[in-house]
Each structure stands twice: as structure tokens, then as C-alpha cells.
Coordinates of C-alpha atoms in Angstrom, one line a residue:
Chain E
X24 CA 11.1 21.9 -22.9
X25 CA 10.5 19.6 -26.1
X26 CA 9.7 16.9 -23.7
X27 CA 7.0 18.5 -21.9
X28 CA 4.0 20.1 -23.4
X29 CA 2.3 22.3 -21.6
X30 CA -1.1 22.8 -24.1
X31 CA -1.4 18.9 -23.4
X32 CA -1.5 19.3 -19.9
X33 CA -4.1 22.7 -20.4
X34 CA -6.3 21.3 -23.5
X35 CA -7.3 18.0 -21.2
X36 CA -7.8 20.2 -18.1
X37 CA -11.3 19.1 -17.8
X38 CA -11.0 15.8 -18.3
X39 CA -8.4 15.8 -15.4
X40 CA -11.2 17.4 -12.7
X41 CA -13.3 14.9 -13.7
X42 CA -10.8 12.5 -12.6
X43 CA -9.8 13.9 -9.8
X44 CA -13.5 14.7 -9.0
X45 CA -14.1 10.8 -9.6
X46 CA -11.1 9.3 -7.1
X47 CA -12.2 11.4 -4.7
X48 CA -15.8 10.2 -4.7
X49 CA -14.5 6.7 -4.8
X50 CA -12.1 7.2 -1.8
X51 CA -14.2 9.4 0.3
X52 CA -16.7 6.8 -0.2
X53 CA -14.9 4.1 0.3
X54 CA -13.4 5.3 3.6
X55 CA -17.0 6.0 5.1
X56 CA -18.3 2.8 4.3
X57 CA -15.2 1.0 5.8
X58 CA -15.3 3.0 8.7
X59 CA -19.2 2.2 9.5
X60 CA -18.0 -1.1 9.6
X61 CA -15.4 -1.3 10.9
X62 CA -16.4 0.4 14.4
X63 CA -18.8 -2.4 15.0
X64 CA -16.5 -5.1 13.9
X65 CA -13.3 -4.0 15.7
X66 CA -15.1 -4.5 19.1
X67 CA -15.8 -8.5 17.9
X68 CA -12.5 -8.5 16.3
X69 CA -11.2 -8.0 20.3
X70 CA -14.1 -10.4 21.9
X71 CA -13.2 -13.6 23.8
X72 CA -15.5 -14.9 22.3
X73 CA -14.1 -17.3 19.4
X74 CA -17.5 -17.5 17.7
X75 CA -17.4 -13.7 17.5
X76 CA -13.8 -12.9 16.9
X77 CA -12.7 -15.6 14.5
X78 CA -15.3 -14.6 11.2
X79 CA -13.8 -11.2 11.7
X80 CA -10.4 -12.3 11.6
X81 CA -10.3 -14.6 8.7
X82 CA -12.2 -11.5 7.3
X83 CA -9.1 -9.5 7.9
X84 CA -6.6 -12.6 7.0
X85 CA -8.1 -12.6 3.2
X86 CA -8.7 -9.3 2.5
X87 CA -5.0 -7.8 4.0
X88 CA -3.4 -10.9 2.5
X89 CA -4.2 -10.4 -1.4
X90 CA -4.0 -7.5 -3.5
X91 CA -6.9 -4.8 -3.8
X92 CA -6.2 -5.1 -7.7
X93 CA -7.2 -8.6 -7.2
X94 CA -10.6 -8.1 -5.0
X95 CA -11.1 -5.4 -7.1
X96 CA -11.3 -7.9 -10.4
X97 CA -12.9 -10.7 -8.1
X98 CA -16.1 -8.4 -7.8
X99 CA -16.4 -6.9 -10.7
X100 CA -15.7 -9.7 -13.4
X101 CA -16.0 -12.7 -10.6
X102 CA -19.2 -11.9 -9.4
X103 CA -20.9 -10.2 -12.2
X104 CA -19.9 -13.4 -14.3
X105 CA -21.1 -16.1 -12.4
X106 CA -24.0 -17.7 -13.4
X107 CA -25.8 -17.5 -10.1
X108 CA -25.0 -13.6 -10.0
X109 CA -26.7 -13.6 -14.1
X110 CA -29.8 -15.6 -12.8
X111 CA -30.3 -12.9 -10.1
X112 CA -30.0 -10.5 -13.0
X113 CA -32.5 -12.2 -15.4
X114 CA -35.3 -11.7 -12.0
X115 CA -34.6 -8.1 -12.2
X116 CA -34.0 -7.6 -8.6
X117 CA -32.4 -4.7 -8.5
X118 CA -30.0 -5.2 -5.2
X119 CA -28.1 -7.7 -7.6
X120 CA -28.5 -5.6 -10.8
X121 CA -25.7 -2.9 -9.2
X122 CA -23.0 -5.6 -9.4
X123 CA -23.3 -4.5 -13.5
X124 CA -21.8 -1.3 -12.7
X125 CA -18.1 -0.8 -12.4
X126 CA -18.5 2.2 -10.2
X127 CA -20.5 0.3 -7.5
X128 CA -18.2 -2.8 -7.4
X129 CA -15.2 -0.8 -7.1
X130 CA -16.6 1.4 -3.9
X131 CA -17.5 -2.7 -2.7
X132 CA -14.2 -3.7 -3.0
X133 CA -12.5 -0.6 -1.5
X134 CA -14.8 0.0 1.1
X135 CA -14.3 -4.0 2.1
X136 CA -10.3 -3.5 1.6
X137 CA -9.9 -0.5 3.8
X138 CA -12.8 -1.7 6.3
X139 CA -10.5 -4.8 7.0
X140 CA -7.7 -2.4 7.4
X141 CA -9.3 -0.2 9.5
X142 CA -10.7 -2.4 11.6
X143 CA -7.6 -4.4 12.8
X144 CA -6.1 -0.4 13.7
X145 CA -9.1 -0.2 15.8
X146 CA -9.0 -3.7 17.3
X147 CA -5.4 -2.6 17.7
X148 CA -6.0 0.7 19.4
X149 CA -8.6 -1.2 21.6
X150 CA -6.5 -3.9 23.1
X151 CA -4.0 -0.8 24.4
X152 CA -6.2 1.2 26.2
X153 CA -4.6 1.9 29.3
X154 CA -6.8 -0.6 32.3
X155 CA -7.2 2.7 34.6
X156 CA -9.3 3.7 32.0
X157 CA -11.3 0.6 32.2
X158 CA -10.8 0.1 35.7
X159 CA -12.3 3.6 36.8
X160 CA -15.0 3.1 34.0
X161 CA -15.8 0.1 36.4
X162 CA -15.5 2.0 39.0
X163 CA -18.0 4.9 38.5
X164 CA -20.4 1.7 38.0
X165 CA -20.9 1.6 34.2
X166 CA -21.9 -1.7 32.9
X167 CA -19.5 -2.9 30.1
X168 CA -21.9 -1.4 27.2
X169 CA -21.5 2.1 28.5
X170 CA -18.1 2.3 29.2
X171 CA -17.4 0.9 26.0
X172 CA -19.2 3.5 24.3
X173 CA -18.2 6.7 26.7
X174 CA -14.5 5.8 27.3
X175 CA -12.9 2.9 25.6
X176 CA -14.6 3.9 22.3
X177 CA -13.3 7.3 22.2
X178 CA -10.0 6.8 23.6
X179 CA -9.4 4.2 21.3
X180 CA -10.7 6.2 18.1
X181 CA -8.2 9.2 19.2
X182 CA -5.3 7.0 19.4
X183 CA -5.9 5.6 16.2
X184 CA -5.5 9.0 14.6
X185 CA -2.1 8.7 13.2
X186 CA -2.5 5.3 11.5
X187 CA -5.6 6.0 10.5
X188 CA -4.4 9.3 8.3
X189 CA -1.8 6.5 7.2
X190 CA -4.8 4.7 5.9
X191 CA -6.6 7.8 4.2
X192 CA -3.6 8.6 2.0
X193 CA -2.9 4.3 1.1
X194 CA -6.8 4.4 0.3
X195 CA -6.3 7.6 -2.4
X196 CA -3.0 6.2 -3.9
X197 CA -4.8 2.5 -4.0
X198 CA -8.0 4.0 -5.9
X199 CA -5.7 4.4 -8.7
X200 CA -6.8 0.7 -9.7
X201 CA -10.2 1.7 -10.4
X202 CA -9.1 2.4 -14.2
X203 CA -8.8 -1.7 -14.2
X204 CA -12.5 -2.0 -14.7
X205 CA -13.1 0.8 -17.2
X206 CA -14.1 3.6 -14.7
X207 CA -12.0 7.2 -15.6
X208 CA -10.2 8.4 -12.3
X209 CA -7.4 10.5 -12.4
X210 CA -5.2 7.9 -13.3
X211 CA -7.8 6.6 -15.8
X212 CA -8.1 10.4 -17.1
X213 CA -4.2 10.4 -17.7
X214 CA -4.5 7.0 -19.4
X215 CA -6.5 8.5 -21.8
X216 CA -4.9 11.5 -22.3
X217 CA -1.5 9.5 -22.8
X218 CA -3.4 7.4 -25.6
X219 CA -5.0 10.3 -27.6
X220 CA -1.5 12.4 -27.5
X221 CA 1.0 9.6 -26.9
X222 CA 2.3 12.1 -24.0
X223 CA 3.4 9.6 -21.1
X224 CA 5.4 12.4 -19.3
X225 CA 2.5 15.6 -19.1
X226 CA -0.4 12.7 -19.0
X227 CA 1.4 10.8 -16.0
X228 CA 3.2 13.7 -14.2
X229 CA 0.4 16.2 -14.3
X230 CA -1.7 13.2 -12.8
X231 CA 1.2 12.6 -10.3
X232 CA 1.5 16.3 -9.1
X233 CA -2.5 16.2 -8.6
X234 CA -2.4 13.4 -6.1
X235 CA 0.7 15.0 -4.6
X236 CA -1.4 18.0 -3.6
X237 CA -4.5 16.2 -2.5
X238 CA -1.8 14.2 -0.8
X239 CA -0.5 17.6 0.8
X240 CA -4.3 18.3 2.1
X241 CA -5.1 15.2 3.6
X242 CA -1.7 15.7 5.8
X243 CA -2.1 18.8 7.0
X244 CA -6.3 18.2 8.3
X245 CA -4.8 15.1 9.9
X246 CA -2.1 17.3 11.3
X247 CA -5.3 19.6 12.8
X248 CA -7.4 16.6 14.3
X249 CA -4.3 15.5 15.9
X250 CA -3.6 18.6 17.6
X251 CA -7.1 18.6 18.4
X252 CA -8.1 14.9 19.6
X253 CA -4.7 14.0 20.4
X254 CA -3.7 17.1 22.6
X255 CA -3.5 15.2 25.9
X256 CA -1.3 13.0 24.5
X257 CA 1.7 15.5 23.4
X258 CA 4.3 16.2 25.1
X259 CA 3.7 18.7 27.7
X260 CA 6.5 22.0 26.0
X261 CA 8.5 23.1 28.6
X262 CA 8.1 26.7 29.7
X263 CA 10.6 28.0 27.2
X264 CA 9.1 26.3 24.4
X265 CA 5.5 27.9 24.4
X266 CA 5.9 31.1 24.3
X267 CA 6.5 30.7 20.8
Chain F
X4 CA -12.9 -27.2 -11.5
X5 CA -11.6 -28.8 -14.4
X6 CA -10.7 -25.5 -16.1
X7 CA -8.5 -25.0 -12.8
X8 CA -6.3 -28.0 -12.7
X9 CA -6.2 -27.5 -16.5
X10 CA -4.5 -24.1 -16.3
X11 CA -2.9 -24.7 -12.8
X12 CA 0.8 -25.2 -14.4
X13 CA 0.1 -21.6 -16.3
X14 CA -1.2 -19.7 -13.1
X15 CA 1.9 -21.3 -11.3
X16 CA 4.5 -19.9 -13.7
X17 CA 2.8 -16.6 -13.0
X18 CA 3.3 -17.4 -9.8
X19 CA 7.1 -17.7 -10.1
X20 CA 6.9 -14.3 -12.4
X21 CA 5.2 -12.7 -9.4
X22 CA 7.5 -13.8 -7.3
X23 CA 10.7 -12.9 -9.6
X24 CA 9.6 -9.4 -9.3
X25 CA 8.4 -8.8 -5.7
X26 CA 12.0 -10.5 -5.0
X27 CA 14.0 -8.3 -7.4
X28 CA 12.3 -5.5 -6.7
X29 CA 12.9 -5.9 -2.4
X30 CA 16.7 -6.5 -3.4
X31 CA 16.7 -3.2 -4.9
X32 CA 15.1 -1.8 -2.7
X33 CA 16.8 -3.2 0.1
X34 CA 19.8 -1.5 -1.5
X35 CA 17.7 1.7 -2.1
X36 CA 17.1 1.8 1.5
X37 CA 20.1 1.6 2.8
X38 CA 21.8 4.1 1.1
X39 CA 18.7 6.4 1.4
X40 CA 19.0 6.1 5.2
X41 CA 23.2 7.0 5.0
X42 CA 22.0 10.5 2.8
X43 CA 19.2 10.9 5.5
X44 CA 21.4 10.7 8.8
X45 CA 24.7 12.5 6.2
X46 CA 25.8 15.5 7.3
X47 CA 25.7 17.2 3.9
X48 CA 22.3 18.8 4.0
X49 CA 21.6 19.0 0.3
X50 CA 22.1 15.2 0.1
X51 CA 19.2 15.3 2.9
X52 CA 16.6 17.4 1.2
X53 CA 17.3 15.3 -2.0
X54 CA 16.6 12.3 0.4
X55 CA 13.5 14.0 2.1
X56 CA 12.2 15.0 -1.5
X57 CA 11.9 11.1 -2.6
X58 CA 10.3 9.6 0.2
X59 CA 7.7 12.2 -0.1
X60 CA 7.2 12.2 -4.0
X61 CA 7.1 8.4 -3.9
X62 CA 4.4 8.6 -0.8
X63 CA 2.3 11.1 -2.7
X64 CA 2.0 9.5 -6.0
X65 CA 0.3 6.0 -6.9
X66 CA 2.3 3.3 -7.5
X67 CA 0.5 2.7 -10.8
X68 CA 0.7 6.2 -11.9
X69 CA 4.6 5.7 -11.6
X70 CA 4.9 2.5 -13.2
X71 CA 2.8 4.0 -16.4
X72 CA 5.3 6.6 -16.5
X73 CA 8.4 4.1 -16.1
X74 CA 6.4 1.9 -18.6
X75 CA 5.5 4.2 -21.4
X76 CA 7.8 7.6 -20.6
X77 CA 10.9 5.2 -21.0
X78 CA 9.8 3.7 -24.0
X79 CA 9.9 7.5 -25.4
X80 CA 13.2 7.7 -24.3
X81 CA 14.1 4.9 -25.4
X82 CA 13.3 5.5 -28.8
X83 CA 14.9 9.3 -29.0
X84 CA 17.8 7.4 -27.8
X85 CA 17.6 4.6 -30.6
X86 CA 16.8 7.6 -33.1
X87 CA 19.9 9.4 -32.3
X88 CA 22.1 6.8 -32.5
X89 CA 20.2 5.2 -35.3
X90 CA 19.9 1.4 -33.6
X91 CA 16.6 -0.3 -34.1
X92 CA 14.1 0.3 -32.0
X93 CA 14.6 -0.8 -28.6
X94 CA 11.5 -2.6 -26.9
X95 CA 11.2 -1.5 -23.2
X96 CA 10.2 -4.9 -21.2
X97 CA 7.8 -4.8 -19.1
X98 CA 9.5 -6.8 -16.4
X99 CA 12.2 -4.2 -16.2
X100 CA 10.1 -1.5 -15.7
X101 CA 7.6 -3.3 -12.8
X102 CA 10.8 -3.9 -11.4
X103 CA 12.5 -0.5 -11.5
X104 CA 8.9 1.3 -10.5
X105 CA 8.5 -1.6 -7.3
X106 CA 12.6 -1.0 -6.4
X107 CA 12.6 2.5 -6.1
X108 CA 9.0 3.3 -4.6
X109 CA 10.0 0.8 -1.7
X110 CA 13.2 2.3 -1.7
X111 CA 11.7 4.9 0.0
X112 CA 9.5 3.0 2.7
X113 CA 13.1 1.5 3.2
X114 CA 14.7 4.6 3.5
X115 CA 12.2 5.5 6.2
X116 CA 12.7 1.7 8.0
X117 CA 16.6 1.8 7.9
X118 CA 16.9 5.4 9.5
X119 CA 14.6 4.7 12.3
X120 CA 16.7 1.8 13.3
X121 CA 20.1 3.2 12.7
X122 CA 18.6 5.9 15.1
X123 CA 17.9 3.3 17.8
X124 CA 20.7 1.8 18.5
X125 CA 22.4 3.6 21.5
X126 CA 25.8 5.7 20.7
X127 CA 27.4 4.5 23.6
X128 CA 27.4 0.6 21.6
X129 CA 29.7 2.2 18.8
X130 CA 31.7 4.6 21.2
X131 CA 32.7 1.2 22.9
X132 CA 33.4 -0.4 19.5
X133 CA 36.0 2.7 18.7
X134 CA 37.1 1.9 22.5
X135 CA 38.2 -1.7 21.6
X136 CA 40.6 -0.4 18.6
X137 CA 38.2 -1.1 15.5
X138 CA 38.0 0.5 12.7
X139 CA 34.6 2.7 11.0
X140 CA 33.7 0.0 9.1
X141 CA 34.1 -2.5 11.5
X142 CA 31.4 -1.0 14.3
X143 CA 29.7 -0.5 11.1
X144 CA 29.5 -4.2 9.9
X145 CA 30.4 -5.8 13.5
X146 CA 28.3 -3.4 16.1
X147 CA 25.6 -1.2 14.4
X148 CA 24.4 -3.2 11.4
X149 CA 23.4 -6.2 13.5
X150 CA 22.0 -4.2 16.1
X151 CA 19.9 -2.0 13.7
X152 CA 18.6 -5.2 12.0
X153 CA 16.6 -6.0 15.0
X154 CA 14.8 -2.4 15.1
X155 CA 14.2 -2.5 11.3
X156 CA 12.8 -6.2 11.1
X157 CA 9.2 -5.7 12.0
X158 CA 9.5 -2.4 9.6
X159 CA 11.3 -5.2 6.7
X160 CA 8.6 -7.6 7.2
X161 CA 5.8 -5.2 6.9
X162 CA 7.3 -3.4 3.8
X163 CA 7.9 -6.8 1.9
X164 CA 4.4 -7.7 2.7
X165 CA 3.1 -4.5 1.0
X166 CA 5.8 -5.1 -1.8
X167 CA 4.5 -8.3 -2.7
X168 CA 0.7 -7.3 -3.2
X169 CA 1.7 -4.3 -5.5
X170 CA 2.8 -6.7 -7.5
X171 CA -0.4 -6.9 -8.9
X172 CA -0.1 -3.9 -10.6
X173 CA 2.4 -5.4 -13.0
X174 CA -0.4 -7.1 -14.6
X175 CA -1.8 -3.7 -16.2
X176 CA 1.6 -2.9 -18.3
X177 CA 1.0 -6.3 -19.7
X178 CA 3.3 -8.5 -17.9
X179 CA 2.0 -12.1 -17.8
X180 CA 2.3 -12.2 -13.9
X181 CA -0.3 -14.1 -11.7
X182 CA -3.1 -11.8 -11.8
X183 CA -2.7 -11.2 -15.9
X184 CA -2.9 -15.0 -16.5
X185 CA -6.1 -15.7 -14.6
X186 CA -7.7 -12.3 -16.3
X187 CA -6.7 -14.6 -19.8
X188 CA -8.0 -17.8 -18.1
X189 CA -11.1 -16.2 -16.6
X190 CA -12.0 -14.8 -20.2
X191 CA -11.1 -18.0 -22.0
X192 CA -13.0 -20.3 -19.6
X193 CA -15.9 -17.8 -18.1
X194 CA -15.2 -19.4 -14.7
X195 CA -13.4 -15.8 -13.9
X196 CA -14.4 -16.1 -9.7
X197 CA -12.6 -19.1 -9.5
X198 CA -9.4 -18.0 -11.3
X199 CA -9.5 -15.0 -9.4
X200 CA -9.9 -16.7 -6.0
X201 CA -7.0 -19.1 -6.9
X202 CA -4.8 -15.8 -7.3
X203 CA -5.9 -15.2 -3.6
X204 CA -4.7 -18.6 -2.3
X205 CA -1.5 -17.8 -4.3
X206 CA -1.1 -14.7 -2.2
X207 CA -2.2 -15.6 0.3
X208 CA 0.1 -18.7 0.7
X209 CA 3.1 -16.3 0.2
X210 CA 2.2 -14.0 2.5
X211 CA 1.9 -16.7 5.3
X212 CA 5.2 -18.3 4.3
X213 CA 6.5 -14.6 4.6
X214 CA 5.0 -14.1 8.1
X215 CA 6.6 -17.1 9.2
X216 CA 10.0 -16.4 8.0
X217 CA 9.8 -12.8 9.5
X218 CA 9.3 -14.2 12.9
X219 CA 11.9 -16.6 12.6
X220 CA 14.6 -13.8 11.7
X221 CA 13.1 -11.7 14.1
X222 CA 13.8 -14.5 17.3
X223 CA 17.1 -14.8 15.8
X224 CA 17.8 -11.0 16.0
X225 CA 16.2 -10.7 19.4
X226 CA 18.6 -13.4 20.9
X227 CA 19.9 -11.8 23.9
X228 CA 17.4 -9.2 24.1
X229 CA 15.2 -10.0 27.3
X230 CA 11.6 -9.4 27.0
X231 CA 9.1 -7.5 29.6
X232 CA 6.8 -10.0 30.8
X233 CA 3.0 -8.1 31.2

């Protein structure tokens, strides 16, 4: 094949790991950090409370209304440029000294991106639990903290499974922005390696088959939890049907 | 503040670049979708797993790793091309390729939209259209497209909204959209937060109007359709 070069591909293997090594850090990351927060914040997304639930959802309104390219630039050349920010930096306190690095305001603007997505699928997940859940909850006497956290909690988090995997895998493809601020992901890697051989195609479709397969892995453990959190909620097989 | 209003007519023809693509790009992939869905629910099965192999690829791979290969694979092309036939050389634009890249990886979202709703409206509804005396296309275009419009609206809305925020991405092949003229701005000025947060607004603005719009068509649709009241 004279348009695809193999020893490309093999002479920048380790420059692809790295890559690959670095987007998953940043995902992973990411994802954690939203999560944390978005646990918390989902329960006074759902509050009656207007004082509580209105921050979170103008929160939500910016941050699933503009592009993660652009939050992404708005950290790390909005904030690191403003004046304030560069007073901060001139103290030396060193809180305000990480928003100089590329890698820590790129796991601040995913980890606030996918936090607000999160979030709203908890919130989401929360409003639908079914009210005999709630109502027997009541029932056994459990004041509104407990129940929250032994059955609407729970319930909820298990029924947010499936759009939550749906987050995972827009979280890995959207990391692919990262190279916008000078850090070397996978897409970065390829970048590079496109630059140094002018190879677009084994550069870009090397990098492409990579994600694929991560892709590949992050279906199928979602497809375990599933099957594991979300048994009670499958279809009970017919007789015929599980002896297979 | 000053720098703002100074370069506001610049950011707002980036604006109408922006929205050039995200609406070119949902045409085409309007377009994309629809015949995706008719290879989905065909009966030949090759033209299914050819279906089923570009909604996954184009789920599996970043949308900016595609567009660099769009960008910078066809401009290779391009020039064996030109060489052969010994033109000059041909400039691949980069409005083209965001285009292109946008079209076909939301092709495939509305590939996935399209079939779910062509799924969901009952068979009965087209067995009485063939009952009446019309014709295939007729329930096609008179019974089973507007029905499937109402399933696949929410899914539309939702994909367009996702569509118009990849737009972003156009800036990075160089395409003096939105995002690319506030980076220049930002530089020029060293006021970048405020240039950035302007291209928030922007978006922000269009995503509204698109909500609004979306729930417009979808009471329109839904005419007739009686909802549960919980």
C-alpha cells in the first residue's frame, strides 16, 4: 500500500502510548472529579429550593451551552492571562500558580464540562424514581437524609448507568481537544507524528483505531455493570430463553 | 471593553461562519441520516453491516481526529490527483473539509435518530394507507414521514445542539470561525477572558434560539397527539 506506511506507524510507537497513556489520565481524571461533584450537586439541582437549585442550573445552562474547546481556551489562556490571575502569581501562592500549567487547566475544564453533564443525568435519574420507593422509604420511618442516601441515591445512580457510559465514551472522544493548549495526547501524538513525516493517513488512522479500541473496552465494562447493577431492571427471559 | 465593541463586527462574522457550517453540515447530515436509516431497516444485509460499521467507526473516533484526516489526508490526495493530471496544485479549504467531517460524523447520530422513529410508528398506519389505494411513496411522504418526525424531533433537536458546539473544532484547521477570531483578538488585545466569554454568549444565544425553535416544531408535530396528564 504506497499510501500507508507501516514503519511510520511502528517507528512512533512510543510516542503513541504516551498519548494514549496521557488521554487516559486526563479522562479518567476528569470523570472522577466531575462525578465527586456532581453527586452532591445533582441532589440541589432537584431541591425546591430556588436559592439551592437555580446556581446549579445556570451552572449547567453555561457549561452544556458552549463548546468544551471553548472552556477549555477560557481557563487556560483566559485565566492565566488576566491580570488578577498574574498578581496572584507574582505572591507565589501556589493554589493560583497551577493555572500556568496546561495539564491542570485542561483536567479543570473537563472535570467542570462533564460534572455539568453528569449532574443533570443524575438530577434526571432522581426526579424518576418510582414514589413507592420514596413512599415506603417514609414508611419504614427514615427521615429524608437517610432515605436519600440508602434508596433514592442508589436507585438513582443504577438507572443512570446507560447514559452515564454514554458520557464516559463523549468524555474520551472530547479529550481530544487537549492538544489545543500544547499538551501531547493521542491526538496531539499523531499531530506530531503527521508534522515530522507529513503522513496524515498512518498518523490520523493509527490514532483513530487506538480510540476505537479503548472505545471497544469502555463498552463492554459498562455492558458488565449493567448486567450487574441493572439486573432487576431486565426483562425477566422467558423459560425458553435461559437455558441458553 | 473597548477592545470588545472594537472587534464585535469581526467576532460576529465569525459568527455567521459558525453558523454557515453547523447549518451545512445538519443539511448533510440530515440527508446522511436519512438514507443511513433506509440501509439500516433494508433488507439487503450487506447494505446493513456497511450501515452498522459507520455509526460505530464515527462513535469510536474523535471528531477532531477525523477532521485532521479530512483536513490534511485530502490535501495528499488532492495533490496526487493534481500531479497526475498535471493541474496546479489544488488548495483543500478548510470550510469544505469542517463541513464534510461535521456532515458525515452526524450522519451517523442521524442514522441512529431516523431508524428509531421509522421503527415507532405503528404498521397498522401504513397497512391502512395501502387500504385507501396509495401508492409506496405516498404512505411514504403522506403517512410515515410525518408520523416519524414526531419520534425523531427530540433526537433532531438534541443532535443539532451537539452539532453546533463541534463547531468549535473548525477553528484548529485554521478556519476563521468564532472561536479562531477571538483566539486572534485575545492575542492582539491580551483581554483573552473576555473574548472568550463573548464566544460563550454567542453560543449560548444560538443554542437558546435553537431550544425554542425545537419546541415549537415539536408542538406542531404533536398536534393531535393527547398527552398523559401525571
Amino acid at each position: 500500500m504506497e499510501w500507508f506506511d507501516l514503519t511510520v506507524v511502528t517507528g512512533s510507537l512510543p510516542e503513541f502510548w504516551r498519548g494514549l497513556w496521557m488521554t487516559l489520565q486526563l479522562t479518567a481524571i476528569a470523570l472522577v472529579v466531575g462525578f465527586a461533584f456532581a453527586v452532591p450537586l445533582s441532589i440541589a439541582r432537584v431541591s425546591k429550593n430556588p436559592w439551592m437549585s437555580a446556581p446549579v442550573r445556570a451552572y449547567t445552562y453555561f457549561f452544556r451551552g458552549t463548546p468544551m474547546l471553548v472552556q477549555l481556551l477560557l481557563v487556560y489562556y483566559g485565566v492565566g492571562q488576566s491580570e488578577w490571575i498574574q498578581g496572584m502569581w507574582e505572591t507565589g501562592n501556589p493554589f493560583w500558580l497551577l493555572f500556568r500549567d496546561a495539564y491542570f487547566c485542561a483536567l479543570v475544564a473537563f472535570s467542570l464540562n462533564t460534572c455539568a453533564y453528569q449532574l443533570e443525568m443524575f438530577a434526571g435519574a432522581i426526579r424518576n424514581t418510582p414514589h413507592g420507593e420514596v413512599e415506603a422509604a417514609t414508611a419504614m420511618g427514615m427521615t429524608r437524609a437517610t432515605a436519600l442516601r440508602r434508596i433514592i441515591l442508589p436507585s438513582a445512580l443504577r438507572r443512570a448507568l446507560p447514559p452515564l457510559s454514554n458520557e464516559v465514551i463523549l468524555m474520551l472522544q472530547g479529550s481530544a481537544i487537549a492538544s489545543a493548549v500544547t499538551l501531547v495526547d493521542l491526538t496531539g501524538a499523531a499531530r506530531n507524528v503527521y508534522s515530522r513525516h507529513y503522513a496524515p493517513f498512518e498518523a490520523f488512522i493509527f490514532a483513530g483505531l487506538l480510540y476505537l479500541a479503548v472505545t471497544f473496552i469502555l463498552v463492554g465494562l459498562f455492558r458488565v455493570a449493567e448486567n450487574r447493577w441493572l439486573a432487576h431492571l431486565q426483562p425477566r427471559r422467558s423459560a425458553s430463553a435461559q437455558k441458553d | 471593553m473597548d477592545a470588545l465593541i472594537e472587534y464585535s463586527p469581526s467576532l460576529l462574522a465569525g459568527a455567521w461562519v459558525t453558523l454557515k457550517v453547523a447549518i451545512l453540515s445538519l443539511l448533510l447530515a440530515v440527508s446522511t441520516g436519512l438514507f443511513g436509516a433506509a440501509c439500516k431497516l433494508s433488507k439487503i444485509a450487506p447494505l446493513r453491516w456497511w450501515t452498522a460499521l459507520y455509526t460505530t467507526v464515527v462513535r469510536g473516533v474523535p471528531d477532531l481526529v477525523m477532521m485532521l484526516l479530512v483536513f490534511y489526508g485530502g490535501q495528499v490526495l488532492l495533490n496526487q490527483v493534481s500531479d497526475r493530471l498535471e493541474w496546479e496544485m489544488i488548495e483543500l479549504n478548510a470550510f469544505a473539509a469542517g463541513v464534510l467531517t461535521i456532515g458525515f460524523i452526524f450522519g451517523a447520530y442521524f442514522t441512529e435518530t431516523f431508524r428509531g422513529a421509522f421503527q415507532a410508528v405503528p404498521v397498522g398506519q401504513m397497512e391502512a394507507g395501502r387500504a385507501y389505494g396509495m401508492s409506496g411513496w405516498q404512505v411514504f411522504w403522506r403517512i410515515l414521514f410525518p408520523q416519524m418526525l414526531r419520534y425523531a424531533l427530540p433526537g433532531m433537536g438534541n443532535n443539532w445542539l451537539v452539532l453546533l458546539k463541534s463547531t468549535a473544532i473548525v477553528s484548529m484547521i485554521g478556519l476563521s470561525d468564532m472561536t479562531w477570531l477571538a483566539d486572534q483578538a485575545g492575542r492582539t488585545t491580551h483581554q483573552p477572558f473576555a473574548f472568550y466569554l463573548a464566544v460563550c454568549v454567542l453560543y449560548l444565544a444560538m443554542t437558546s434560539v435553537s431550544n425554542a425553535v425545537f419546541q415549537r416544531l415539536e408542538r406542531r408535530y404533536n398536534v393531535g397527539v393527547r398527552e398523559a396528564n401525571v
